[in-house]
Coordinates of C-alpha atoms and ligand atoms in Angstrom, one line a residue:
M765 CA -14.2 -20.2 56.0
K766 CA -10.6 -20.1 56.9
S767 CA -10.0 -23.8 57.6
L768 CA -12.0 -24.5 54.5
L769 CA -9.6 -22.3 52.4
Q770 CA -6.6 -23.8 54.2
K771 CA -7.8 -27.3 53.2
T772 CA -8.2 -25.9 49.7
L773 CA -4.7 -24.7 49.7
E774 CA -3.5 -28.1 50.8
Y775 CA -5.4 -29.8 48.1
S776 CA -4.0 -27.3 45.5
S777 CA -0.4 -27.7 46.6
E778 CA -0.8 -31.5 46.7
Y779 CA -2.0 -31.5 43.2
L780 CA 0.7 -29.1 41.8
S781 CA 3.6 -31.2 43.6
S782 CA 2.2 -34.4 42.1
L783 CA 2.6 -33.1 38.6
K784 CA 6.3 -34.1 38.3
E785 CA 5.4 -37.8 38.6
R786 CA 1.9 -38.3 37.8
R787 CA 0.5 -39.3 34.4
V788 CA -0.5 -36.4 32.1
A789 CA -3.8 -37.9 31.0
P790 CA -5.9 -39.8 33.6
S791 CA -6.1 -43.5 33.2
E792 CA -9.4 -45.4 32.3
K793 CA -9.4 -46.5 35.8
E794 CA -9.0 -42.9 37.4
L795 CA -11.9 -41.8 35.1
E796 CA -14.1 -44.2 36.9
L797 CA -14.0 -42.0 39.7
L798 CA -16.1 -39.3 37.8
H799 CA -19.3 -41.4 38.7
R800 CA -18.8 -40.4 42.5
L801 CA -20.1 -37.0 41.3
N802 CA -23.1 -38.3 39.8
H803 CA -25.4 -39.4 42.7
S804 CA -28.8 -37.8 42.6
L805 CA -28.9 -34.6 44.4
Q806 CA -29.7 -35.2 48.1
E807 CA -32.4 -33.2 49.9
E808 CA -30.1 -32.3 52.8
K809 CA -27.3 -29.7 53.0
L810 CA -23.7 -31.0 53.0
N811 CA -20.9 -29.0 54.7
P812 CA -18.5 -27.2 52.5
E813 CA -15.5 -29.3 53.8
E814 CA -17.2 -32.5 52.7
V815 CA -18.1 -31.0 49.2
I816 CA -14.8 -29.8 48.6
G817 CA -13.2 -33.0 49.9
L818 CA -15.1 -35.1 47.4
L819 CA -14.5 -32.6 44.6
N820 CA -10.8 -32.8 45.4
E821 CA -10.7 -36.7 45.5
V822 CA -12.3 -36.9 42.2
G823 CA -10.9 -33.7 40.4
S824 CA -7.3 -34.1 41.4
K825 CA -7.3 -37.6 40.0
T826 CA -9.3 -37.0 36.8
A827 CA -8.0 -33.6 35.7
V828 CA -5.8 -33.6 32.6
A829 CA -2.4 -32.3 33.8
N830 CA -2.0 -29.5 31.3
V831 CA -0.5 -27.2 34.0
G832 CA 2.4 -29.6 34.3
G833 CA 5.4 -29.4 32.2
R834 CA 4.5 -32.5 29.7
Y835 CA 1.4 -31.6 28.1
F836 CA 1.8 -30.9 24.5
G837 CA -1.8 -31.2 23.0
F838 CA -3.6 -28.6 21.0
V839 CA -2.3 -25.2 21.9
I840 CA -2.7 -25.2 25.7
G841 CA -0.6 -23.1 28.2
G842 CA -0.3 -23.7 31.9
S843 CA -0.8 -21.1 34.6
L844 CA 2.1 -18.9 35.8
P845 CA 2.3 -19.0 39.7
A846 CA 1.3 -15.3 40.0
A847 CA -1.6 -15.8 37.5
L848 CA -2.9 -18.8 39.5
A849 CA -2.6 -17.0 42.7
A850 CA -4.4 -13.9 41.2
N851 CA -7.0 -16.2 40.0
W852 CA -7.8 -17.3 43.6
L853 CA -7.8 -13.7 44.8
A854 CA -10.1 -12.7 41.8
G855 CA -12.6 -15.6 43.0
T856 CA -12.4 -14.3 46.5
W857 CA -13.2 -10.8 45.3
D858 CA -15.7 -12.0 42.8
Q859 CA -16.0 -8.7 41.1
N860 CA -18.5 -8.0 38.4
A861 CA -16.5 -6.1 35.7
G862 CA -19.3 -5.3 33.5
L863 CA -19.6 -1.8 34.8
A864 CA -17.2 0.6 36.5
A865 CA -20.0 1.1 39.1
T866 CA -19.9 -2.5 40.0
S867 CA -16.1 -2.8 40.0
P868 CA -13.9 0.3 39.6
F869 CA -11.1 -2.1 40.4
G870 CA -12.1 -4.6 37.7
S871 CA -12.5 -1.8 35.1
F872 CA -9.3 0.1 36.0
I873 CA -7.0 -3.0 35.8
E874 CA -8.4 -3.9 32.4
D875 CA -7.5 -0.4 31.3
V876 CA -3.8 -1.0 32.6
C877 CA -3.7 -4.2 30.8
S878 CA -5.2 -2.7 27.7
R879 CA -2.2 -0.1 27.6
W880 CA 0.3 -2.6 28.4
L881 CA -0.9 -5.0 25.6
A882 CA -0.8 -2.2 23.1
E883 CA 2.7 -1.4 24.0
I884 CA 4.2 -5.0 24.0
L885 CA 2.1 -6.7 21.2
P886 CA 2.6 -6.2 17.5
V887 CA -0.7 -4.1 17.3
D888 CA -1.4 -0.3 16.5
K889 CA -0.1 1.6 19.6
N890 CA -3.3 3.4 20.2
S891 CA -5.4 0.2 20.4
T892 CA -7.8 -0.6 23.1
A893 CA -8.3 -4.2 24.5
G894 CA -11.5 -6.0 25.6
F895 CA -11.4 -8.9 27.8
V896 CA -13.5 -11.9 26.7
T897 CA -13.5 -15.7 27.3
G898 CA -11.2 -16.8 24.5
V899 CA -10.1 -16.2 20.8
T900 CA -13.5 -17.5 19.4
T901 CA -15.2 -14.7 21.2
A902 CA -12.3 -12.4 20.6
N903 CA -12.7 -13.1 16.8
F904 CA -16.5 -12.7 17.1
S905 CA -16.1 -9.3 18.8
A906 CA -13.6 -7.9 16.3
I907 CA -15.8 -9.2 13.5
T908 CA -18.8 -7.3 14.9
A909 CA -16.6 -4.1 15.0
A910 CA -15.6 -4.6 11.3
R911 CA -19.3 -5.1 10.4
H912 CA -20.2 -1.8 12.1
S913 CA -17.3 0.0 10.5
I914 CA -18.1 -1.2 7.0
L915 CA -21.9 -0.8 7.2
I916 CA -22.1 2.5 9.0
K917 CA -20.2 4.0 6.0
H918 CA -23.3 3.0 4.0
R919 CA -25.5 4.6 6.7
W920 CA -26.6 1.1 7.6
D921 CA -26.9 0.7 11.4
A922 CA -26.4 -3.1 11.7
E923 CA -26.9 -3.1 15.5
A924 CA -30.3 -1.5 15.3
N925 CA -31.7 -3.0 12.1
G926 CA -29.6 -6.4 11.6
L927 CA -28.5 -7.6 8.4
F928 CA -31.5 -8.3 6.2
N929 CA -31.2 -6.0 3.1
A930 CA -27.9 -4.7 4.4
P931 CA -25.2 -3.9 1.8
E932 CA -23.0 -7.2 1.3
I933 CA -19.8 -7.7 3.2
K934 CA -17.3 -9.7 1.3
V935 CA -15.1 -12.0 3.5
V936 CA -11.7 -13.0 2.7
V937 CA -9.7 -15.6 4.8
G938 CA -6.9 -18.0 4.1
E939 CA -7.5 -21.7 3.3
E940 CA -5.9 -22.5 6.7
V941 CA -8.3 -20.3 8.5
H942 CA -9.0 -21.6 12.1
G943 CA -12.6 -23.2 12.6
S944 CA -13.2 -20.8 15.4
L945 CA -13.0 -17.9 13.1
L946 CA -15.5 -19.5 10.9
K947 CA -17.8 -20.0 13.9
A948 CA -17.3 -16.4 14.8
L949 CA -18.4 -15.2 11.2
S950 CA -21.4 -17.3 11.5
L951 CA -22.3 -16.0 14.9
A952 CA -21.9 -12.4 13.4
G953 CA -24.4 -13.2 10.5
L954 CA -21.7 -13.1 7.8
G955 CA -21.9 -16.9 7.3
R956 CA -19.1 -19.4 7.5
E957 CA -19.4 -20.6 3.9
R958 CA -20.0 -17.4 1.8
L959 CA -16.3 -16.8 1.9
I960 CA -13.3 -16.3 -0.5
K961 CA -10.6 -18.7 0.6
V962 CA -7.0 -17.6 -0.5
P963 CA -4.7 -20.5 -1.3
V964 CA -1.8 -21.0 1.0
D965 CA 1.8 -22.3 0.7
S966 CA 3.4 -25.5 2.2
Q967 CA 3.5 -23.9 5.6
G968 CA 0.0 -22.7 5.5
R969 CA 0.7 -19.0 4.8
M970 CA -1.7 -17.1 2.6
R971 CA -0.2 -16.6 -0.9
V972 CA 0.3 -13.0 -1.8
D973 CA 0.2 -13.8 -5.5
A974 CA -3.3 -15.3 -4.9
L975 CA -5.2 -12.4 -3.2
P976 CA -8.5 -11.7 -4.8
E977 CA -9.9 -8.2 -5.6
M978 CA -11.0 -6.5 -2.6
D979 CA -12.8 -3.3 -1.8
E980 CA -14.2 -1.1 0.9
N981 CA -16.8 -3.7 1.6
T982 CA -14.2 -6.4 2.3
L983 CA -13.3 -7.9 5.6
L984 CA -9.9 -9.6 5.3
C985 CA -8.8 -12.1 7.9
L986 CA -5.2 -13.0 8.4
Q987 CA -3.6 -15.3 10.8
A988 CA -0.5 -15.0 13.0
G989 CA 0.4 -18.5 14.1
N990 CA -1.2 -21.4 12.3
V991 CA -2.5 -23.9 14.9
N992 CA -0.4 -26.7 13.1
T993 CA 2.7 -25.3 11.8
G994 CA 3.0 -22.0 13.9
S995 CA 3.4 -20.1 10.4
F996 CA 2.4 -16.6 10.0
D997 CA 0.5 -15.0 7.0
P998 CA 2.9 -12.4 5.6
A999 CA 1.1 -9.3 6.8
D1000 CA 4.1 -6.9 5.9
K1001 CA 3.3 -7.9 2.4
I1002 CA -0.3 -8.4 2.2
I1003 CA -1.7 -5.5 4.3
P1004 CA 0.1 -2.7 2.2
L1005 CA -1.6 -4.4 -0.8
A1006 CA -4.9 -4.7 0.8
R1007 CA -4.8 -0.9 1.8
K1008 CA -4.1 0.1 -1.9
M1009 CA -7.3 -1.6 -2.7
N1010 CA -9.0 0.2 0.0
V1011 CA -10.1 -2.8 2.0
G1012 CA -12.8 -2.2 4.6
W1013 CA -11.3 -3.9 7.5
I1014 CA -8.3 -6.2 8.4
H1015 CA -8.4 -8.5 11.2
I1016 CA -5.9 -10.8 12.5
D1017 CA -6.5 -14.1 14.4
G1018 CA -3.3 -14.4 16.6
A1019 CA -4.5 -16.5 19.3
F1020 CA -1.0 -17.6 20.2
G1021 CA 1.3 -16.4 17.4
L1022 CA 0.9 -12.7 18.3
W1023 CA 3.0 -13.2 21.4
A1024 CA 5.9 -13.9 19.2
G1025 CA 6.0 -10.4 18.6
T1026 CA 7.2 -9.6 22.2
S1027 CA 10.6 -11.4 21.6
E1028 CA 13.2 -9.7 19.7
K1029 CA 14.3 -13.2 18.3
Y1030 CA 10.9 -13.9 16.8
K1031 CA 9.4 -10.4 16.3
H1032 CA 10.2 -10.5 12.5
L1033 CA 7.6 -13.1 11.9
T1034 CA 4.8 -10.6 13.1
N1035 CA 6.1 -7.8 10.9
G1036 CA 3.1 -5.9 9.4
C1037 CA 0.7 -7.1 12.0
E1038 CA 0.6 -3.8 13.6
L1039 CA -1.0 -2.4 10.3
A1040 CA -4.3 -4.3 10.9
D1041 CA -7.5 -2.9 12.4
S1042 CA -8.2 -5.5 15.0
W1043 CA -6.5 -8.6 16.6
A1044 CA -7.7 -11.7 18.6
T1045 CA -5.4 -13.3 21.0
D1046 CA -5.5 -15.4 24.0
G1047 CA -4.2 -15.1 27.6
H1048 CA -4.8 -18.8 28.3
K1049 CA -2.5 -20.1 25.7
W1050 CA 1.2 -18.6 25.4
L1051 CA 0.8 -16.2 28.3
N1052 CA -0.2 -19.0 30.7
V1053 CA -3.1 -17.4 32.4
P1054 CA -5.8 -19.7 33.7
Y1055 CA -8.7 -20.4 31.3
D1056 CA -11.5 -18.0 30.3
S1057 CA -9.0 -15.4 29.0
G1058 CA -9.3 -14.1 25.5
I1059 CA -8.4 -10.6 24.4
V1060 CA -9.9 -8.5 21.6
I1061 CA -8.0 -5.6 20.4
V1062 CA -9.2 -2.7 18.0
K1063 CA -7.4 0.2 16.7
D1064 CA -10.4 2.5 16.7
A1065 CA -12.4 1.6 19.9
I1066 CA -15.5 3.3 18.6
N1067 CA -16.3 0.5 16.3
L1068 CA -16.2 -2.1 19.0
R1069 CA -18.0 0.0 21.3
A1070 CA -20.8 0.6 18.8
A1071 CA -21.1 -3.2 18.2
M1072 CA -21.3 -4.0 21.8
S1073 CA -23.3 -1.0 22.9
M1074 CA -26.8 -2.0 24.4
D1075 CA -28.7 1.2 23.3
G1076 CA -26.6 3.0 20.7
A1077 CA -25.3 5.4 23.4
Y1078 CA -21.7 4.9 22.6
L1079 CA -20.6 8.2 21.0
D1080 CA -19.8 9.9 24.4
Q1081 CA -16.0 8.8 24.7
S1082 CA -15.5 11.0 27.8
G1083 CA -15.0 9.6 31.1
D1084 CA -13.9 6.1 32.3
R1085 CA -14.0 3.0 30.4
I1086 CA -17.3 1.3 30.3
P1087 CA -16.3 -2.4 30.3
Y1088 CA -19.3 -3.9 28.8
Q1089 CA -18.9 -1.7 25.6
F1090 CA -15.8 -3.8 24.8
T1091 CA -17.3 -7.4 25.2
P1092 CA -20.4 -9.3 24.3
E1093 CA -21.2 -9.7 28.0
L1094 CA -22.5 -7.4 30.7
S1095 CA -22.0 -9.3 33.9
R1096 CA -18.7 -11.2 34.0
R1097 CA -15.5 -11.9 35.8
A1098 CA -12.8 -9.2 36.0
R1099 CA -10.5 -11.0 33.6
G1100 CA -7.8 -8.3 33.8
I1101 CA -6.8 -9.4 37.1
E1102 CA -4.9 -12.6 36.2
I1103 CA -3.5 -10.9 32.9
W1104 CA -2.1 -8.0 35.0
A1105 CA -0.5 -10.6 37.4
A1106 CA 1.0 -12.5 34.6
L1107 CA 2.4 -9.5 32.8
K1108 CA 3.7 -7.9 36.0
S1109 CA 5.4 -11.2 37.2
L1110 CA 7.2 -11.7 34.0
G1111 CA 8.1 -8.3 32.9
K1112 CA 9.0 -7.8 29.2
K1113 CA 12.2 -9.7 29.6
G1114 CA 10.5 -12.7 31.4
L1115 CA 7.7 -12.8 28.7
A1116 CA 10.3 -12.8 25.8
E1117 CA 12.2 -15.6 27.8
L1118 CA 9.0 -17.6 28.1
I1119 CA 8.4 -17.4 24.3
E1120 CA 12.0 -18.1 23.4
R1121 CA 12.4 -21.0 25.9
T1122 CA 9.3 -22.7 24.6
C1123 CA 10.4 -22.1 21.0
S1124 CA 13.7 -23.9 21.8
H1125 CA 12.2 -26.7 23.4
A1126 CA 10.1 -27.2 20.1
K1127 CA 13.3 -27.2 18.1
R1128 CA 14.9 -29.8 20.5
F1129 CA 11.8 -32.0 19.8
A1130 CA 12.1 -31.6 16.1
E1131 CA 15.8 -32.2 16.0
A1132 CA 15.8 -35.3 18.3
L1133 CA 12.9 -37.0 16.5
S1134 CA 14.4 -36.0 13.1
K1135 CA 17.6 -37.7 14.1
E1136 CA 15.7 -40.9 14.9
G1137 CA 14.6 -40.9 11.4
F1138 CA 11.0 -39.5 11.8
E1139 CA 9.7 -37.0 9.4
I1140 CA 9.1 -33.3 10.5
L1141 CA 6.3 -32.0 8.3
N1142 CA 6.7 -28.2 9.2
D1143 CA 9.4 -25.5 9.3
V1144 CA 9.6 -25.2 13.1
V1145 CA 9.4 -21.3 13.2
I1146 CA 8.0 -21.1 16.8
N1147 CA 6.6 -23.5 19.4
Q1148 CA 4.7 -26.0 17.1
V1149 CA 6.2 -29.3 15.6
L1150 CA 4.4 -31.7 13.3
V1151 CA 5.8 -35.3 13.2
S1152 CA 4.9 -38.3 11.0
F1153 CA 5.9 -41.9 12.2
G1154 CA 5.1 -43.3 8.7
D1155 CA 1.6 -44.0 7.3
S1156 CA -1.6 -42.7 8.9
E1157 CA -2.3 -45.9 10.6
T1158 CA 1.2 -46.1 12.3
T1159 CA 1.2 -42.4 13.2
N1160 CA -2.3 -42.8 14.7
K1161 CA -1.0 -45.9 16.6
V1162 CA 2.0 -44.1 18.0
I1163 CA -0.3 -41.1 19.2
S1164 CA -2.7 -43.4 20.9
K1165 CA 0.0 -45.4 22.7
I1166 CA 1.8 -42.0 23.8
Q1167 CA -1.4 -40.9 25.3
K1168 CA -2.1 -44.2 27.1
D1169 CA 1.5 -44.3 28.4
G1170 CA 0.9 -41.0 30.2
T1171 CA 4.5 -39.7 30.3
C1172 CA 3.4 -36.8 28.0
W1173 CA 0.3 -36.0 25.9
C1174 CA 0.2 -35.1 22.2
G1175 CA -2.7 -35.0 19.9
G1176 CA -3.1 -35.9 16.3
T1177 CA -3.9 -33.7 13.4
M1178 CA -3.9 -33.4 9.5
W1179 CA -1.5 -31.5 7.8
Q1180 CA -2.0 -31.0 3.9
G1181 CA -3.4 -34.5 3.6
K1182 CA -0.8 -36.3 5.9
T1183 CA -1.5 -37.7 9.5
A1184 CA 0.7 -36.0 12.1
M1185 CA 1.2 -35.8 15.8
R1186 CA 1.4 -32.2 17.0
I1187 CA 3.7 -31.2 19.6
S1188 CA 2.8 -27.7 21.0
V1189 CA 5.1 -26.4 23.7
S1190 CA 3.2 -23.6 25.4
S1191 CA 3.6 -24.0 29.0
W1192 CA 6.0 -21.9 31.2
A1193 CA 6.4 -25.1 33.2
T1194 CA 8.1 -27.2 30.6
T1195 CA 11.8 -27.9 31.5
E1196 CA 14.6 -29.4 29.6
D1197 CA 14.1 -32.6 31.7
D1198 CA 10.4 -32.6 30.7
V1199 CA 11.5 -32.5 27.1
E1200 CA 14.0 -35.3 27.4
K1201 CA 11.6 -37.5 29.4
S1202 CA 8.9 -37.0 26.8
L1203 CA 11.2 -37.6 23.9
N1204 CA 12.4 -40.8 25.5
A1205 CA 8.8 -42.0 25.7
M1206 CA 7.8 -40.9 22.2
I1207 CA 10.9 -42.6 20.5
R1208 CA 10.7 -45.7 22.7
I1209 CA 6.9 -46.1 21.7
A1210 CA 7.4 -45.2 18.1
K1211 CA 10.1 -47.8 17.8
Q1212 CA 8.1 -50.3 19.4
V1213 CA 5.2 -49.7 17.0
L1214 CA 7.5 -49.9 14.0
Y1215 CA 9.1 -53.2 15.4
E1216 CA 5.6 -54.7 15.9
K1217 CA 4.6 -53.7 12.4
T1218 CA 7.6 -55.5 10.7
S1219 CA 7.7 -58.4 12.8
Ligands
PLP1158 C1 -6.8 -21.7 19.7 C2 -7.0 -21.0 18.5 C3 -8.2 -20.3 18.3 C4 -9.4 -20.5 19.2 O1 -9.3 -19.9 20.5 P1 -10.1 -20.3 21.8 O2 -9.5 -19.6 22.8 O3 -10.0 -21.8 21.9 O4 -11.6 -19.9 21.5 C5 -8.4 -19.5 17.1 N1 -7.4 -19.4 16.2 C6 -6.2 -19.9 16.4 C7 -5.1 -19.7 15.5 C8 -6.0 -20.8 17.6 O5 -4.8 -21.3 17.7

């Protein structure tokens, strides 16, 4: 075992030190290596060294280097050193965090993280967190808590009896709602199309003057951090109005944006978020924890515990956390381990620095590209930049060439009818040097595409 793990350490270290020089996305040729995994399964055993050796030969060449400093696609963080190391240990320990009985450690560390998160994030200070796979599941979990809370007031037990013939829940979202929240609504039986969509402004923020009538049967979903522009729905204006209408439940999808609340400099953007009933956020995005790290946070844990209970026996709130009453799963990994390590290694200052540093890299991208004459489509309020290189065809061509070039990686998106390249700076690992190197590649490629177009 020891020599196998030492070999694994070598492979991991080699991969991590290759990040500075290697291409960000694998080349077509490297991707051909994937076929080496696809032989039919042999009859005989194979020793673990050979298995891991083959896995490394293929994986280290075909992995997308999003843990390096020059990956700016979607909203994807890297892995902080302490979080990666904790992830190795977590694998070694292989705790089943579904019950305190199967892992007192897994349950306890989640409780600690839950308290820390309630303290540092812009949420109600008495909230409780559950540790799930990602924000899709965090949104889903929060929505089931909302569903319980709204229906139980009508003495309708949705967990026991389902939704047929239940009182109707009205769902209000912004026009810029993330697709994963719609999926979560569909999973929760509320439907992804029977919604009221509130019009948004030029940055994708819900318009306060366009709010519909809402009541105690309404679930209102706001967003902290638009996946394109990074903008925030004005929670400080909307939530007090919604409370006046006696809205049933207010949820905030803050997959990455909620973390802006941990920085004095950006905190104002999240004003009012703490007035909601539930929040969904990711550990695997801006906190830079390895994948499979979503967090659902609820003000009144009883609603989440009711929704996630297996037998309706959730009313006894004495005693220790019963982890499965906070997540859809029973058996699962102890996801608190990496979150604990990430937060502990950063401290409050380090976390604020991570947020501020990535935001200032995003500003640098926007300023430099704008100076070269390219159009920035959004107000760069946090870590997201949308840039257009001209018409759709030209912008798409530039994006595709940047991806092939391999210096950095950015994806395409549509913003209010315009094709854009999205730059999301979410990794702790991005340095000024990475930014300049990437800018040089972007500008060189864009100029070349424009030159080819005119000549
Ligand atoms: C990324 C994102 C999601 C989905 O999160 P997953 O962790 O990928 O499930 C939802 N909402 C917003 C605003 C996001 O940025």
